[in-house]
Short mmCIF file of C-alpha atoms in Angstrom, two decimals:
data_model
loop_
_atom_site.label_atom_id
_atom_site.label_comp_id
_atom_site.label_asym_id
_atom_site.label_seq_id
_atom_site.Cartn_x
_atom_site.Cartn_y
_atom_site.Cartn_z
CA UNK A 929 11.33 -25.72 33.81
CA UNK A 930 12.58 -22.63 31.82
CA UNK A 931 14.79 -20.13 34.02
CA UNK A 932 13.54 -16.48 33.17
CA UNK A 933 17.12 -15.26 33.22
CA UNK A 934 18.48 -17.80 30.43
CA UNK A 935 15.19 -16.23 28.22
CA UNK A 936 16.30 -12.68 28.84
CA UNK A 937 20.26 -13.50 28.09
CA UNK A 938 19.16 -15.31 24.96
CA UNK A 939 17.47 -12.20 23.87
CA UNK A 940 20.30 -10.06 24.66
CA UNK A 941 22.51 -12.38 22.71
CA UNK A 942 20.53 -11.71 19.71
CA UNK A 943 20.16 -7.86 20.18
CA UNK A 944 24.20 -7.86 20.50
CA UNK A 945 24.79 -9.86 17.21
CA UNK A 946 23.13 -7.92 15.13
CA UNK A 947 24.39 -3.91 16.89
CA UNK A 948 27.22 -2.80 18.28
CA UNK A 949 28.07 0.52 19.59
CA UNK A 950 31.33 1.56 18.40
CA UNK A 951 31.98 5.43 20.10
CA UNK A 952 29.19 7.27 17.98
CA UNK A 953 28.52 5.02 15.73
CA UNK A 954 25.64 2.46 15.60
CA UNK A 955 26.23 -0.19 13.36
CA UNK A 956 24.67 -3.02 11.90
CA UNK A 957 24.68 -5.09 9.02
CA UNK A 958 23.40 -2.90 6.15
CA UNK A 959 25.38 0.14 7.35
CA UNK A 960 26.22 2.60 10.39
CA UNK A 961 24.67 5.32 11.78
CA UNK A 962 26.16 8.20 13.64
CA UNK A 963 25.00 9.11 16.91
CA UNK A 964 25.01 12.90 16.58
CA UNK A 965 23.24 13.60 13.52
CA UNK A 966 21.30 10.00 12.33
CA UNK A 967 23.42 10.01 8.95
CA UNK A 968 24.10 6.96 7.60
CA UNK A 969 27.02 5.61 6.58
CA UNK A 970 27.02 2.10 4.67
CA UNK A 971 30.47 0.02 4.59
CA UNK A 972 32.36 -0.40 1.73
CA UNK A 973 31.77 -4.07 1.73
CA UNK A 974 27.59 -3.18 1.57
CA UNK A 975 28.18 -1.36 -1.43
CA UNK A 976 30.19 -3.73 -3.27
CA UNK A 977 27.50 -5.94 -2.20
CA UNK A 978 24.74 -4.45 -3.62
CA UNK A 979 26.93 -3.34 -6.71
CA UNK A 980 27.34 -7.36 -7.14
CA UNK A 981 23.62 -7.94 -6.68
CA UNK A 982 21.95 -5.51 -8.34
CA UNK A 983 23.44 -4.18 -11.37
CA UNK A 984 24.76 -6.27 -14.30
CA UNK A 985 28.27 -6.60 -15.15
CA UNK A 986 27.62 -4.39 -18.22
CA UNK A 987 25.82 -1.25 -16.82
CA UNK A 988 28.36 -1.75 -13.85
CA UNK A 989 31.34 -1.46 -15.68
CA UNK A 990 29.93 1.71 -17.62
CA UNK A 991 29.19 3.18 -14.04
CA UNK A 992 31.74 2.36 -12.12
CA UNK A 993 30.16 3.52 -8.69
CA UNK A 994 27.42 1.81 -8.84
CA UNK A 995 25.05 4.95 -9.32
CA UNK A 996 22.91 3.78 -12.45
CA UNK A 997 20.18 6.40 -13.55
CA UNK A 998 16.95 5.09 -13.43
CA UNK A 999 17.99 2.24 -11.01
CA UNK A 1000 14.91 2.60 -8.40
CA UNK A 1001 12.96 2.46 -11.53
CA UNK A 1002 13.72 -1.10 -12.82
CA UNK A 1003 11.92 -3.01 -10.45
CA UNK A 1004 8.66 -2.01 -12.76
CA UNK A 1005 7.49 -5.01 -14.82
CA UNK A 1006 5.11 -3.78 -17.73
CA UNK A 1007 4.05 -7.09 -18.60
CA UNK A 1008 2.92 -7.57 -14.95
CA UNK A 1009 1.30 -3.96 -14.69
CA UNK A 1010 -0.42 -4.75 -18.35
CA UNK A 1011 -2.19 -8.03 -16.98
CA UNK A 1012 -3.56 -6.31 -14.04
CA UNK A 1013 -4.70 -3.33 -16.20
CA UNK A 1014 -6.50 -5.97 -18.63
CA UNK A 1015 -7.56 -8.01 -15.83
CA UNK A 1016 -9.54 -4.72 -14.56
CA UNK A 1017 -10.74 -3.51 -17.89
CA UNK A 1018 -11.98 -7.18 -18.33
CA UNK A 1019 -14.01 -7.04 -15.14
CA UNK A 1020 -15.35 -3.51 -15.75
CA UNK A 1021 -16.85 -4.68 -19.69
CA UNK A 1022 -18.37 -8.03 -18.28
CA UNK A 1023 -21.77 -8.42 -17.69
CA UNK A 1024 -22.82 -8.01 -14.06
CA UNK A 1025 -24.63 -10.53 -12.18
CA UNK A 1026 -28.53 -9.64 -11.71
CA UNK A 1027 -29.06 -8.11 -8.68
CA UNK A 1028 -25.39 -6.34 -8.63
CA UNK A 1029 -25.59 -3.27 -9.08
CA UNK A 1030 -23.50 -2.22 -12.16
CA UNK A 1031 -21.59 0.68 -9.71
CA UNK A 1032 -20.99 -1.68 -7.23
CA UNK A 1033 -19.40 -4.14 -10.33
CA UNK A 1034 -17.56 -1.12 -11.60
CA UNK A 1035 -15.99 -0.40 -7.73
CA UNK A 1036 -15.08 -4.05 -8.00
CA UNK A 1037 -12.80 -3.97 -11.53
CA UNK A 1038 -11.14 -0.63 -9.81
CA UNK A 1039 -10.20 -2.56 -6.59
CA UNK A 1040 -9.18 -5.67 -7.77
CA UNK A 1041 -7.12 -4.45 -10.47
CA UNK A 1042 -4.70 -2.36 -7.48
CA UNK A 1043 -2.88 -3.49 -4.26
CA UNK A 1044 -4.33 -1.95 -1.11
CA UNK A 1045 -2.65 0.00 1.22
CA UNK A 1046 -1.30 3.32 -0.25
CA UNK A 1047 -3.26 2.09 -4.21
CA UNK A 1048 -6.64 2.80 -2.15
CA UNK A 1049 -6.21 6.03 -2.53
CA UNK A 1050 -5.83 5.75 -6.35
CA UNK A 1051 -8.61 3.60 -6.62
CA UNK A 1052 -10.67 6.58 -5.32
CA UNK A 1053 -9.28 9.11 -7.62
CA UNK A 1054 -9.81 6.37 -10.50
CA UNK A 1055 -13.64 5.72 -8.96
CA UNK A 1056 -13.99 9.52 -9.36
CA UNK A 1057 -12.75 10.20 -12.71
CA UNK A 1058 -14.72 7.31 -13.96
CA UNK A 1059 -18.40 9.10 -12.04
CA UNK A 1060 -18.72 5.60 -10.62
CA UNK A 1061 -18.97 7.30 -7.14
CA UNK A 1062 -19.34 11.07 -6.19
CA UNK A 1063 -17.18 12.93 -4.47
CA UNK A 1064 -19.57 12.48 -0.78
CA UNK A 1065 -19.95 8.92 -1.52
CA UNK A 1066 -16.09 8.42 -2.31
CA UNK A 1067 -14.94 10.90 1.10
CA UNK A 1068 -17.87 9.23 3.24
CA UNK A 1069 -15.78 6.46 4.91
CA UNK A 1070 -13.09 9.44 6.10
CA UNK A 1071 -16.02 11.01 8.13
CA UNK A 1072 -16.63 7.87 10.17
CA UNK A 1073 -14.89 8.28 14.04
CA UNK A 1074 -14.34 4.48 14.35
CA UNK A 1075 -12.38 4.59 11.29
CA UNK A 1076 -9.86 7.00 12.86
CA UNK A 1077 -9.78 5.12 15.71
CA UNK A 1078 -8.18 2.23 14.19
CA UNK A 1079 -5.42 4.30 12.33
CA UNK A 1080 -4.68 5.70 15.59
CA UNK A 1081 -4.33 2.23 16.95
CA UNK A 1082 -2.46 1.53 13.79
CA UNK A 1083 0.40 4.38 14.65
CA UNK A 1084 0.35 2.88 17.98
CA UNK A 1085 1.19 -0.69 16.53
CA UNK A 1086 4.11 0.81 14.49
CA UNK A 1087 5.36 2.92 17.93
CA UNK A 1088 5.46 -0.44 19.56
CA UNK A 1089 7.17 -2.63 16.90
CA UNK A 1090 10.07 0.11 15.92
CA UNK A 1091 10.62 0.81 20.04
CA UNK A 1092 10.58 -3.07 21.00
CA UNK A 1093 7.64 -2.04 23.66
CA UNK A 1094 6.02 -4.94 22.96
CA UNK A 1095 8.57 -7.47 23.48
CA UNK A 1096 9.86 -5.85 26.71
CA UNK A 1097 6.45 -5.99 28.35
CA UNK A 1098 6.20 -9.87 27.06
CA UNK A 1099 9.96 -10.49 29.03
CA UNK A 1100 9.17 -8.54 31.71
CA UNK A 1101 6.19 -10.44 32.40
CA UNK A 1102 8.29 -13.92 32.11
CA UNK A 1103 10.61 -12.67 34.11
CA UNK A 1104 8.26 -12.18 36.87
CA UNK A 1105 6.00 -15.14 36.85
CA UNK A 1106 7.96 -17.56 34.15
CA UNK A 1107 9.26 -20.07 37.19
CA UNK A 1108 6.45 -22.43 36.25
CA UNK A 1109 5.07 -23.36 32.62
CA UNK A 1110 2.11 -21.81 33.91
CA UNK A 1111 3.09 -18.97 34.69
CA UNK A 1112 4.87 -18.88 30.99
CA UNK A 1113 1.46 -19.34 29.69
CA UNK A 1114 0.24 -16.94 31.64
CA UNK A 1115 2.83 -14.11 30.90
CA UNK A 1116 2.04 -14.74 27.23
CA UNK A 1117 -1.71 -14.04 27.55
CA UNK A 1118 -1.21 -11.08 29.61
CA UNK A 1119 1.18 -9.66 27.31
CA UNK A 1120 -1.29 -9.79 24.37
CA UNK A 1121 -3.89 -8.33 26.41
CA UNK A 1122 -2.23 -5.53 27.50
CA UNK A 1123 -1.32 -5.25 23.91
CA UNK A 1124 -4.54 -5.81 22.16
CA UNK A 1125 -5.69 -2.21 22.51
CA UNK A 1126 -3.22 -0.52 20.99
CA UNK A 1127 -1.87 -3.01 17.98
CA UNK A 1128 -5.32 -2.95 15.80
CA UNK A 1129 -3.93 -6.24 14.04
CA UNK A 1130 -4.31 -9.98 15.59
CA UNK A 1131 -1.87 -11.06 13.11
CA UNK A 1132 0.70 -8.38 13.28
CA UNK A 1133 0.13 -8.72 17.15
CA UNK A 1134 1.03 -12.67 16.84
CA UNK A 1135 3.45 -12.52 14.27
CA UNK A 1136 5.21 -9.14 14.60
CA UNK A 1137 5.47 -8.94 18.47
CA UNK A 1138 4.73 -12.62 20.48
CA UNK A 1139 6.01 -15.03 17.64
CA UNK A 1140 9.43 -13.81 18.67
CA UNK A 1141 9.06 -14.02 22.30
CA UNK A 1142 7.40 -17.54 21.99
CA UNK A 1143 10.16 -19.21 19.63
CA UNK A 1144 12.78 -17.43 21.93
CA UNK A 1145 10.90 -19.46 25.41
CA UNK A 1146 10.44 -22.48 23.13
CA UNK A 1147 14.00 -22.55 21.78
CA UNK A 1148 15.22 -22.16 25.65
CA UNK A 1149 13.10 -25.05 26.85
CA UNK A 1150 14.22 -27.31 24.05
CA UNK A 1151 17.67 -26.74 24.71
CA UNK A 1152 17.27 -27.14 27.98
CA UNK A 1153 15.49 -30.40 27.90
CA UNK A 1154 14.83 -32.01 24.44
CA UNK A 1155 12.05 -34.36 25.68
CA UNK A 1156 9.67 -32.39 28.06
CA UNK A 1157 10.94 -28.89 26.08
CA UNK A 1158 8.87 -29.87 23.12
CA UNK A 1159 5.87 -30.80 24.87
CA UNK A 1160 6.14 -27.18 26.57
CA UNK A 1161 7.13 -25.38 23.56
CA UNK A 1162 3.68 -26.82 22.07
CA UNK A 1163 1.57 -26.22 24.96
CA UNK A 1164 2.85 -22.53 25.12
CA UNK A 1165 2.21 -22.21 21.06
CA UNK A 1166 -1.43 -23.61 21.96
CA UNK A 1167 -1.78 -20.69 24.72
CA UNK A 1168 -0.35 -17.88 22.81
CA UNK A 1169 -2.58 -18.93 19.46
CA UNK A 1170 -5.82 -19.36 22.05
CA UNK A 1171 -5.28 -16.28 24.30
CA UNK A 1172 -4.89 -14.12 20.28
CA UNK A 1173 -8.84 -15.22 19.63
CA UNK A 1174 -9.56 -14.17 22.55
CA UNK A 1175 -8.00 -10.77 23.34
CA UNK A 1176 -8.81 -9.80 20.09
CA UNK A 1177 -12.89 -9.84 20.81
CA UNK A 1178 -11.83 -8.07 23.97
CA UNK A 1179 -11.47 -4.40 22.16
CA UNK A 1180 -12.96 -2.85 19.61
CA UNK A 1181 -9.38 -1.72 18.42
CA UNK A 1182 -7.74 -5.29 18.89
CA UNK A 1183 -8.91 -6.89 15.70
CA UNK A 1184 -9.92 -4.87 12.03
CA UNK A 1185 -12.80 -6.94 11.77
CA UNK A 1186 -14.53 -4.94 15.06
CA UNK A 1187 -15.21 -1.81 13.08
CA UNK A 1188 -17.04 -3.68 10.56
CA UNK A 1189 -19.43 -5.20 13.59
CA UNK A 1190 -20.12 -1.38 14.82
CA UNK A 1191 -20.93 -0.37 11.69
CA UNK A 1192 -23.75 -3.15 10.98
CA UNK A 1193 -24.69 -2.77 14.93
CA UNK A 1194 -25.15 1.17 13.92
CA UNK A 1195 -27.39 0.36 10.82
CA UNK A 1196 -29.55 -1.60 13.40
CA UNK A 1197 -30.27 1.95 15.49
CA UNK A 1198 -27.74 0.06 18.32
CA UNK A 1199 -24.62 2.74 18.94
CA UNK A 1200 -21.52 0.90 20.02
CA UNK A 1201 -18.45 2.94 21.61
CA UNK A 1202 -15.26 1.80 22.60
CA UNK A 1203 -15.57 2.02 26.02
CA UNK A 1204 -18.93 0.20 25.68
CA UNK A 1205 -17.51 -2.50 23.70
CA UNK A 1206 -14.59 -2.86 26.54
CA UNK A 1207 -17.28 -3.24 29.71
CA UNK A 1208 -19.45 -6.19 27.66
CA UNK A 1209 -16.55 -8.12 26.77
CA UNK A 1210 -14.08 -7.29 30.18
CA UNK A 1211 -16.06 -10.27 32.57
CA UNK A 1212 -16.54 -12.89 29.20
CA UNK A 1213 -12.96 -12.48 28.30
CA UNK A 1214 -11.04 -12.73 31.38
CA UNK A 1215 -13.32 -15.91 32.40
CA UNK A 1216 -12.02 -17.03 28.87
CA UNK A 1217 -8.94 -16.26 29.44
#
């Protein structure tokens, strides 16, 4: 049996290794900050460290300070950024499949050639400039409501990782009903549905904010007992990974893959809101749960 308070000092451990408050000054290991302004101010031992790292013993002793022009620049590999241009080009000059149509084959070179994330919004300018799409076809996907519903849920994932909202909630919740392994389990699944409307990523939601509280609990319990400990550490990592699938079917916003179900429910003449999605799956998913 894991005591709640051993789980919270454990944590507290951790948050004191890594920042101290020294008058005000927050430090931690890549630099300080001050309290009254937010400027940073890195260590003389950081610098030295990245001088070490990063910049060869040639450049460095024609710059002794470590401030090489063009340094945020070197991490560009043209023989890297040439493959994925020919790569692209490749796909664009290939013969499409019959029954592809050869726009559709053209949107896939553009894609596949970039990254996604921030690239998206190149591949769009490049889908333009080539006339592979028009500018109502390119802009029609920024129109759609349930799109903006998920980056909001996105900015609310970020507000929870860089405030430590979610963990809190998670060791609040073992505080309160961790006596039993239970009532671990339980405190895990609760956390992740209270989270699941707001962090619009399963994995992120796993990885980013239970993952931590989960090895923390299983760590504790091994410690604690060596035997038993493991056999609760893997029935916890069995309830966390469970109670994920299931939370994330719970909300339209819990999981990226629910937008995509709308939007084929919505070619079908069936309109499905968020609050709509919420009252079909409440009863299913706490049963499940």
């Amino acid at each position: 049996m894991v005591s709640p308070s051993s789980v919270i000092r454990s944590a507290a451990r951790r948050t004191r290794s890594w920042r101290t408050k020294r008058g005000r000054r927050w430090c931690k290991p890549n630099g300080c900050f001050s309290a009254s302004n937010g400027t940073r101010h890195e260590s003389r031992a950081r610098r030295a460290a990245v001088t070490q790292t990063t910049i060869p013993p040639a450049r460095r002793s024609a710059h002794g300070s470590g401030d090489v022009p063009g340094l945020a620049a070197a991490g560009v590999q043209p023989a890297r950024l040439a493959l994925v241009a020919v790569i692209g080009i490749a796909i664009w000059v290939a013969p499409h499949p019959a029954g592809v149509d050869p726009r559709a084959w053209h949107l896939l070179a553009v894609f596949i050639a970039m990254p996604l994330g921030a690239m998206t919004l190149i591949a769009i300018a490049v889908a333009l400039v080539t006339r592979t799409l028009t500018v109502a076809e390119a802009l029609s996907g920024f129109s759609n409501s349930t799109v903006w519903l998920v980056v909001a849920a996105f900015f609310l994932a970020a507000g929870f990782t860089r405030t430590g909202l979610g963990p809190r909630i998670a060791y609040g919740l073992v505080a309160l009903f961790g006596r039993r392994t239970i009532g671990l389990g339980y405190s895990l699944v609760a956390s992740d549905l209270i989270l699941a409307p707001a962090i619009a990523s399963n994995t992120a939601r796993a990885a980013g904010v239970m993952f931590p509280v989960l090895k923390a609990i299983a760590e504790s319990t091994i410690k604690d007992d060596p035997g038993p400990g493991r056999k609760t550490a893997a029935f916890l990592t069995l309830v966390a990974y469970q109670g994920t699938v299931i939370t994330s079917a719970m909300f339209l916003t819990a999981m990226v893959a629910n937008p995509l179900v709308v939007q084929l429910a919505a070619a079908q003449g069936i309109v499905i809101t968020w609050v709509g999605w919420a009252q079909a799956a409440l009863v299913p998913g706490l049963v499940s749960l």
